[in-house]
Short mmCIF file of C-alpha atoms in Angstrom, two decimals:
data_model
loop_
_atom_site.label_atom_id
_atom_site.label_comp_id
_atom_site.label_asym_id
_atom_site.label_seq_id
_atom_site.Cartn_x
_atom_site.Cartn_y
_atom_site.Cartn_z
CA MET A 1 -6.22 21.96 -6.28
CA LYS A 2 -3.67 20.43 -8.60
CA LEU A 3 -3.94 16.66 -8.69
CA VAL A 4 -1.87 14.34 -10.86
CA PHE A 5 -3.42 11.37 -12.61
CA ALA A 6 -0.43 9.06 -13.16
CA SER A 7 -1.36 8.22 -16.72
CA ASN A 8 -0.82 9.34 -20.27
CA ASN A 9 -3.70 7.27 -21.59
CA GLN A 10 -5.84 9.95 -23.20
CA ASN A 11 -8.92 7.70 -23.13
CA LYS A 12 -8.72 7.30 -19.37
CA ILE A 13 -7.91 10.96 -18.78
CA ALA A 14 -10.91 12.10 -20.83
CA GLU A 15 -13.16 9.59 -19.07
CA ILE A 16 -12.15 10.78 -15.60
CA LYS A 17 -11.90 14.50 -16.40
CA GLN A 18 -15.60 14.72 -17.21
CA MET A 19 -16.45 13.32 -13.76
CA LEU A 20 -14.23 15.58 -11.64
CA PRO A 21 -15.46 18.74 -9.92
CA LYS A 22 -14.17 21.92 -11.60
CA SER A 23 -12.18 22.91 -8.52
CA ILE A 24 -9.69 20.15 -9.30
CA GLU A 25 -7.08 20.76 -11.96
CA LEU A 26 -6.18 17.38 -13.36
CA LEU A 27 -2.57 17.03 -14.52
CA SER A 28 -1.24 14.16 -16.60
CA LEU A 29 2.27 12.71 -16.32
CA GLU A 30 3.22 14.73 -19.39
CA ASP A 31 1.94 17.93 -17.74
CA ILE A 32 4.40 17.51 -14.83
CA GLY A 33 7.30 16.57 -17.11
CA CYS A 34 7.36 12.90 -16.16
CA THR A 35 8.38 11.27 -19.44
CA GLU A 36 9.85 8.04 -18.10
CA ASP A 37 7.90 4.80 -18.10
CA ILE A 38 6.88 3.82 -14.57
CA PRO A 39 7.55 0.08 -14.25
CA GLU A 40 4.41 -1.87 -13.35
CA THR A 41 6.13 -4.79 -11.72
CA SER A 42 3.52 -6.00 -9.26
CA ASN A 43 1.59 -9.22 -9.72
CA THR A 44 -1.61 -7.63 -8.45
CA ILE A 45 -3.84 -4.89 -9.84
CA GLU A 46 -3.74 -3.09 -6.51
CA GLY A 47 0.05 -3.32 -6.37
CA ASN A 48 0.51 -1.64 -9.74
CA ALA A 49 -1.83 1.21 -8.84
CA ILE A 50 0.19 1.78 -5.65
CA ILE A 51 3.54 1.67 -7.48
CA LYS A 52 2.42 4.37 -9.91
CA ALA A 53 0.88 6.67 -7.30
CA ASN A 54 3.89 6.36 -5.00
CA TYR A 55 6.33 7.02 -7.83
CA VAL A 56 4.75 10.38 -8.61
CA SER A 57 4.19 11.46 -5.00
CA GLU A 58 7.71 10.58 -3.96
CA LYS A 59 9.52 11.95 -7.02
CA TYR A 60 7.39 14.98 -7.89
CA GLY A 61 5.69 15.82 -4.58
CA TYR A 62 2.17 16.17 -5.96
CA PRO A 63 -0.99 14.61 -4.59
CA CYS A 64 -1.56 11.87 -7.08
CA PHE A 65 -3.80 9.02 -8.02
CA ALA A 66 -3.19 6.09 -10.31
CA ASP A 67 -5.38 3.29 -11.47
CA ASP A 68 -4.90 -0.20 -12.68
CA THR A 69 -7.54 -2.35 -14.26
CA GLY A 70 -7.84 -5.99 -15.10
CA LEU A 71 -10.38 -8.28 -16.68
CA GLU A 72 -10.88 -11.38 -14.54
CA VAL A 73 -12.43 -14.36 -16.32
CA GLU A 74 -13.94 -16.95 -14.01
CA THR A 75 -13.21 -20.10 -16.01
CA LEU A 76 -9.62 -18.93 -16.52
CA LYS A 77 -9.19 -18.56 -12.74
CA GLY A 78 -9.01 -14.78 -12.88
CA GLU A 79 -6.81 -14.47 -15.96
CA PRO A 80 -5.81 -12.24 -17.68
CA GLY A 81 -6.12 -10.11 -14.49
CA VAL A 82 -3.10 -7.94 -13.86
CA PHE A 83 -1.75 -8.98 -17.27
CA SER A 84 -4.83 -7.80 -19.19
CA ALA A 85 -3.08 -5.02 -21.14
CA ARG A 86 -0.24 -7.34 -22.24
CA TYR A 87 -2.12 -10.63 -22.39
CA ALA A 88 -0.94 -11.32 -25.97
CA GLY A 89 2.48 -9.71 -25.52
CA GLU A 90 4.33 -6.51 -24.75
CA GLN A 91 3.00 -4.78 -27.88
CA LYS A 92 -0.12 -4.21 -25.71
CA ASN A 93 -2.47 -4.46 -28.68
CA ALA A 94 -6.17 -4.62 -27.77
CA ASP A 95 -7.12 -6.67 -30.83
CA ASP A 96 -4.40 -9.24 -30.15
CA ASN A 97 -5.49 -9.45 -26.51
CA MET A 98 -9.15 -9.98 -27.40
CA ASN A 99 -8.27 -12.58 -30.04
CA LYS A 100 -6.21 -14.53 -27.52
CA LEU A 101 -9.00 -14.39 -24.96
CA LEU A 102 -11.67 -15.45 -27.48
CA PHE A 103 -9.45 -18.34 -28.53
CA ASN A 104 -8.92 -19.46 -24.93
CA LEU A 105 -12.68 -19.34 -24.35
CA ARG A 106 -13.63 -20.98 -27.67
CA ASP A 107 -14.99 -24.18 -26.09
CA LYS A 108 -16.10 -22.74 -22.74
CA SER A 109 -19.74 -22.35 -21.81
CA ASN A 110 -18.98 -20.35 -18.64
CA ARG A 111 -18.41 -16.84 -20.01
CA LYS A 112 -18.58 -14.99 -16.66
CA ALA A 113 -16.07 -12.23 -16.18
CA GLN A 114 -15.57 -9.02 -14.25
CA PHE A 115 -13.66 -5.85 -14.81
CA LYS A 116 -11.85 -4.65 -11.70
CA THR A 117 -10.30 -1.23 -11.23
CA ILE A 118 -8.26 -0.16 -8.24
CA ILE A 119 -7.50 3.53 -7.81
CA ALA A 120 -4.70 4.44 -5.39
CA LEU A 121 -4.78 8.02 -4.11
CA ASN A 122 -1.89 9.60 -2.20
CA ILE A 123 -2.86 12.79 -0.43
CA ASN A 124 -1.91 14.42 2.92
CA ASN A 125 0.52 11.53 3.56
CA ASP A 126 -2.42 9.13 3.51
CA GLN A 127 -3.18 6.49 0.92
CA HIS A 128 -6.64 5.41 -0.18
CA LEU A 129 -7.48 2.40 -2.35
CA PHE A 130 -10.85 2.42 -4.09
CA GLU A 131 -12.25 -0.68 -5.75
CA GLY A 132 -14.71 -0.74 -8.62
CA ILE A 133 -16.07 -4.02 -10.00
CA ILE A 134 -18.58 -4.69 -12.75
CA LYS A 135 -19.71 -8.20 -13.53
CA GLY A 136 -20.72 -9.40 -16.96
CA GLU A 137 -19.77 -11.87 -19.64
CA ILE A 138 -17.48 -12.31 -22.60
CA ILE A 139 -19.34 -12.71 -25.87
CA SER A 140 -17.90 -14.68 -28.76
CA GLU A 141 -17.32 -11.87 -31.26
CA LYS A 142 -16.37 -8.18 -31.12
CA ARG A 143 -19.17 -5.62 -31.26
CA GLY A 144 -18.91 -1.82 -31.23
CA THR A 145 -16.17 0.71 -31.83
CA LYS A 146 -16.25 2.97 -28.77
CA GLY A 147 -14.27 2.53 -25.57
CA PHE A 148 -10.97 0.66 -25.57
CA GLY A 149 -9.29 -2.52 -24.37
CA TYR A 150 -11.67 -5.45 -24.01
CA ASP A 151 -14.79 -3.27 -24.31
CA PRO A 152 -15.98 -4.83 -27.63
CA ILE A 153 -16.34 -8.30 -26.10
CA PHE A 154 -17.68 -7.41 -22.63
CA VAL A 155 -21.42 -7.19 -21.96
CA PRO A 156 -22.26 -6.00 -18.43
CA GLU A 157 -24.86 -7.90 -16.40
CA GLY A 158 -28.40 -6.74 -17.16
CA PHE A 159 -27.44 -5.24 -20.56
CA SER A 160 -27.39 -6.56 -24.09
CA THR A 161 -24.86 -4.10 -25.52
CA THR A 162 -21.10 -4.29 -25.13
CA PHE A 163 -19.16 -1.47 -23.47
CA ALA A 164 -17.90 -0.58 -26.96
CA GLU A 165 -21.49 -0.03 -28.13
CA MET A 166 -22.26 2.42 -25.32
CA GLU A 167 -21.71 6.18 -25.23
CA MET A 168 -18.80 7.16 -23.01
CA SER A 169 -21.18 8.87 -20.57
CA GLU A 170 -23.36 5.75 -20.30
CA LYS A 171 -20.36 3.51 -19.74
CA ALA A 172 -18.91 5.93 -17.16
CA LYS A 173 -22.09 5.59 -15.10
CA LEU A 174 -21.83 1.86 -14.63
CA SER A 175 -18.25 0.85 -15.33
CA HIS A 176 -15.66 -0.47 -12.89
CA ARG A 177 -13.60 2.69 -13.45
CA GLY A 178 -16.71 4.82 -12.94
CA ILE A 179 -17.47 3.15 -9.61
CA ALA A 180 -13.92 3.57 -8.32
CA THR A 181 -13.74 7.13 -9.66
CA ARG A 182 -16.95 8.18 -7.90
CA LYS A 183 -15.52 6.85 -4.63
CA LEU A 184 -12.35 8.87 -5.34
CA ILE A 185 -14.38 12.01 -6.01
CA SER A 186 -16.51 11.55 -2.87
CA LEU A 187 -13.38 11.47 -0.82
CA LEU A 188 -11.81 14.46 -2.60
CA GLU A 189 -14.96 16.47 -1.88
CA THR A 190 -14.57 15.90 1.87
CA LEU A 191 -11.04 17.31 2.03
CA MET B 1 -22.24 0.32 12.70
CA LYS B 2 -20.10 -2.51 14.01
CA LEU B 3 -16.43 -1.92 13.39
CA VAL B 4 -13.59 -4.16 14.50
CA PHE B 5 -10.38 -2.75 15.88
CA ALA B 6 -7.87 -5.54 15.24
CA SER B 7 -6.29 -5.34 18.66
CA ASN B 8 -6.55 -6.74 22.14
CA ASN B 9 -4.39 -4.02 23.63
CA GLN B 10 -6.72 -2.53 26.22
CA ASN B 11 -4.70 0.69 26.39
CA LYS B 12 -5.14 1.33 22.67
CA ILE B 13 -8.80 0.32 22.69
CA ALA B 14 -9.58 2.69 25.57
CA GLU B 15 -7.64 5.50 23.90
CA ILE B 16 -9.54 5.15 20.63
CA LYS B 17 -12.96 4.38 22.09
CA GLN B 18 -13.17 7.79 23.76
CA MET B 19 -12.62 9.47 20.38
CA LEU B 20 -15.19 7.55 18.32
CA PRO B 21 -18.71 8.80 17.63
CA LYS B 22 -21.38 6.92 19.59
CA SER B 23 -22.93 5.51 16.39
CA ILE B 24 -19.96 3.20 16.01
CA GLU B 25 -19.84 0.04 18.08
CA LEU B 26 -16.20 -0.81 18.49
CA LEU B 27 -15.42 -4.53 18.69
CA SER B 28 -12.11 -6.00 19.75
CA LEU B 29 -10.58 -9.21 18.38
CA GLU B 30 -11.82 -10.97 21.50
CA ASP B 31 -15.36 -9.69 20.88
CA ILE B 32 -15.49 -11.42 17.48
CA GLY B 33 -13.93 -14.64 18.75
CA CYS B 34 -10.57 -14.16 17.09
CA THR B 35 -8.20 -15.68 19.61
CA GLU B 36 -5.29 -16.53 17.34
CA ASP B 37 -2.21 -14.31 17.10
CA ILE B 38 -2.11 -12.47 13.79
CA PRO B 39 1.48 -12.70 12.56
CA GLU B 40 3.02 -9.27 12.01
CA THR B 41 5.59 -10.31 9.45
CA SER B 42 6.09 -7.12 7.46
CA ASN B 43 9.24 -5.05 7.68
CA THR B 44 7.27 -1.80 7.54
CA ILE B 45 4.82 -0.20 9.95
CA GLU B 46 2.32 0.24 7.13
CA GLY B 47 2.68 -3.38 6.07
CA ASN B 48 1.84 -4.72 9.53
CA ALA B 49 -1.25 -2.52 9.80
CA ILE B 50 -2.43 -3.85 6.44
CA ILE B 51 -1.76 -7.49 7.38
CA LYS B 52 -3.88 -7.19 10.51
CA ALA B 53 -6.79 -5.35 8.88
CA ASN B 54 -6.86 -7.75 5.92
CA TYR B 55 -6.76 -10.78 8.19
CA VAL B 56 -9.93 -9.75 10.00
CA SER B 57 -11.82 -8.53 6.91
CA GLU B 58 -11.02 -11.65 4.94
CA LYS B 59 -11.59 -14.19 7.70
CA TYR B 60 -14.45 -12.59 9.67
CA GLY B 61 -16.08 -10.30 7.07
CA TYR B 62 -16.28 -7.21 9.29
CA PRO B 63 -15.22 -3.71 8.38
CA CYS B 64 -12.01 -3.42 10.31
CA PHE B 65 -9.13 -1.17 11.12
CA ALA B 66 -5.74 -1.99 12.53
CA ASP B 67 -2.85 0.16 13.56
CA ASP B 68 0.84 -0.23 13.87
CA THR B 69 3.16 2.21 15.55
CA GLY B 70 6.88 2.66 15.66
CA LEU B 71 9.35 5.00 17.26
CA GLU B 72 11.87 6.25 14.72
CA VAL B 73 15.09 7.65 16.15
CA GLU B 74 17.02 9.88 13.78
CA THR B 75 20.57 9.04 14.85
CA LEU B 76 19.72 5.31 14.74
CA LYS B 77 18.53 5.68 11.13
CA GLY B 78 14.90 5.12 12.01
CA GLU B 79 15.38 2.28 14.50
CA PRO B 80 13.64 0.72 16.34
CA GLY B 81 10.83 1.51 13.84
CA VAL B 82 8.72 -1.49 12.97
CA PHE B 83 10.56 -3.44 15.69
CA SER B 84 9.70 -0.98 18.48
CA ALA B 85 7.51 -3.38 20.48
CA ARG B 86 10.12 -6.15 20.41
CA TYR B 87 13.29 -4.04 20.32
CA ALA B 88 14.81 -5.88 23.28
CA GLY B 89 13.28 -9.26 22.40
CA GLU B 90 10.09 -11.20 21.90
CA GLN B 91 9.03 -10.74 25.52
CA LYS B 92 7.86 -7.29 24.32
CA ASN B 93 8.67 -5.64 27.62
CA ALA B 94 8.45 -1.84 27.60
CA ASP B 95 11.09 -1.39 30.30
CA ASP B 96 13.56 -3.64 28.48
CA ASN B 97 12.92 -1.77 25.24
CA MET B 98 13.47 1.64 26.83
CA ASN B 99 16.61 0.46 28.59
CA LYS B 100 18.05 -0.80 25.32
CA LEU B 101 17.21 2.46 23.56
CA LEU B 102 18.68 4.60 26.36
CA PHE B 103 21.83 2.48 26.24
CA ASN B 104 22.15 2.87 22.47
CA LEU B 105 21.74 6.64 22.81
CA ARG B 106 24.04 7.00 25.85
CA ASP B 107 26.73 8.97 23.99
CA LYS B 108 24.51 10.64 21.36
CA SER B 109 23.76 14.35 21.39
CA ASN B 110 21.14 14.10 18.63
CA ARG B 111 18.04 12.91 20.51
CA LYS B 112 15.50 13.61 17.76
CA ALA B 113 12.81 11.00 17.29
CA GLN B 114 9.29 10.64 16.00
CA PHE B 115 6.40 8.36 16.75
CA LYS B 116 4.63 7.16 13.63
CA THR B 117 1.26 5.43 13.52
CA ILE B 118 -0.35 3.99 10.44
CA ILE B 119 -4.00 2.99 10.62
CA ALA B 120 -5.30 0.70 7.86
CA LEU B 121 -9.08 0.70 7.42
CA ASN B 122 -10.93 -1.86 5.27
CA ILE B 123 -14.47 -0.82 4.48
CA ASN B 124 -16.77 -1.20 1.44
CA ASN B 125 -13.99 -3.15 -0.32
CA ASP B 126 -11.76 -0.08 -0.12
CA GLN B 127 -8.65 0.36 1.95
CA HIS B 128 -7.51 3.59 3.57
CA LEU B 129 -4.13 4.23 5.18
CA PHE B 130 -3.91 7.14 7.62
CA GLU B 131 -0.58 8.45 8.86
CA GLY B 132 0.02 10.21 12.15
CA ILE B 133 3.44 11.56 13.12
CA ILE B 134 4.60 13.45 16.17
CA LYS B 135 8.13 14.74 16.46
CA GLY B 136 10.00 15.08 19.70
CA GLU B 137 13.06 13.83 21.52
CA ILE B 138 14.25 11.02 23.71
CA ILE B 139 15.29 12.15 27.17
CA SER B 140 17.93 10.32 29.17
CA GLU B 141 15.78 8.95 32.01
CA LYS B 142 12.20 7.70 32.40
CA ARG B 143 9.61 10.14 33.72
CA GLY B 144 5.90 9.54 34.39
CA THR B 145 3.72 6.51 34.86
CA LYS B 146 0.82 7.01 32.44
CA GLY B 147 0.62 5.81 28.84
CA PHE B 148 2.60 2.80 27.70
CA GLY B 149 5.50 1.75 25.52
CA TYR B 150 8.18 4.39 25.13
CA ASP B 151 5.98 7.17 26.59
CA PRO B 152 8.17 7.73 29.70
CA ILE B 153 11.20 8.76 27.62
CA PHE B 154 9.50 10.72 24.80
CA VAL B 155 8.95 14.49 25.07
CA PRO B 156 6.97 15.94 22.16
CA GLU B 157 8.22 19.10 20.45
CA GLY B 158 7.10 22.26 22.24
CA PHE B 159 6.46 20.44 25.54
CA SER B 160 8.54 19.74 28.62
CA THR B 161 6.58 16.74 29.89
CA THR B 162 6.84 13.20 28.61
CA PHE B 163 3.84 11.40 27.17
CA ALA B 164 3.81 9.35 30.37
CA GLU B 165 3.37 12.51 32.45
CA MET B 166 0.30 13.64 30.45
CA GLU B 167 -3.34 12.78 31.01
CA MET B 168 -4.69 10.33 28.42
CA SER B 169 -6.99 13.02 27.00
CA GLU B 170 -4.12 15.48 26.61
CA LYS B 171 -1.90 12.90 24.93
CA ALA B 172 -4.76 11.83 22.63
CA LYS B 173 -5.03 15.39 21.33
CA LEU B 174 -1.51 15.60 20.06
CA SER B 175 -0.20 12.08 19.70
CA HIS B 176 0.64 10.21 16.50
CA ARG B 177 -2.21 7.78 17.20
CA GLY B 178 -4.55 10.70 17.89
CA ILE B 179 -3.69 12.32 14.54
CA ALA B 180 -4.22 9.12 12.59
CA THR B 181 -7.38 8.33 14.57
CA ARG B 182 -8.93 11.72 13.84
CA LYS B 183 -8.31 11.13 10.13
CA LEU B 184 -9.98 7.73 10.49
CA ILE B 185 -12.98 9.26 12.26
CA SER B 186 -13.32 12.04 9.67
CA LEU B 187 -13.58 9.43 6.99
CA LEU B 188 -16.02 7.24 8.94
CA GLU B 189 -18.26 10.28 9.40
CA THR B 190 -18.55 10.74 5.62
CA LEU B 191 -19.80 7.21 4.96
#
């Protein structure tokens, strides 16, 4: 089955591809000739996942899933949340985003945070939303070079290493995106 | 498993109960002590199903599904659609609604219409939307006394009887709500 992942983020595509059964041929936006930027105009994580999945299904007619992820920091009332990727501006630079977050948390003792991923899947005229959450905390300096986004400053509950210090396969087992992706795959296997 | 159907419509509850596996205990809004009216303020069928399911999950903490159904008439550009139940006014009277529709179609030769049901299911922090559509046409006079809503004036494609002339079990096999409900049940069986 051909299935579009509404993304051109090669990190995400690689992370999900290794978890999918071989019967599914994963196509990126580039693979289907979708070169335009899909506007992510919602003020919720869920809303942006839906916008992207609907855009591809409606315009290109493929079954499609899209994800959106945010880092929700408790003492910042859920910020940066849906704005995580552009927290420090539209340049969407991970270092800038982390620096801004570390600055905003500089005098905070409550470092609790959670990553939340929502995957929206459009298939057979139905829509499925899968949630994946991992709780943890924001440390005060960057550690590790793997992963992407806020991974160097996020330590999941029960661990002492950051996501950026873990192998991709280890992170995939426990991450927010891993949880949501396994739910996605479970459903795909029943179809 | 206890599962709430966000409805007090005894017709709908009976129709769905006979299709559910015995392992699922179906609770109505009344059963969980929800006596308030849940406002259906969306301008889409899907939106109203989501509002109702979210209301119960968030306020009462049960896994929950809700449905919304509309009759979409081609020559009326999809009307009455999300307004089907209150097409002739807030009294929500089926006879008044049918009379208004028959009047609006009095000089129309295109009688094509479809019933559309969306079921929204909230479970395990995920949300699933199931679509069921049945195509047919609107006849010019009411026939039959079973069913409810617009059933006496809707003849599904390939049939000569209206939904209101069919046994409940026969209608459940082919109806919009039956299609969406079977998708719901398939998913519940995988959990």
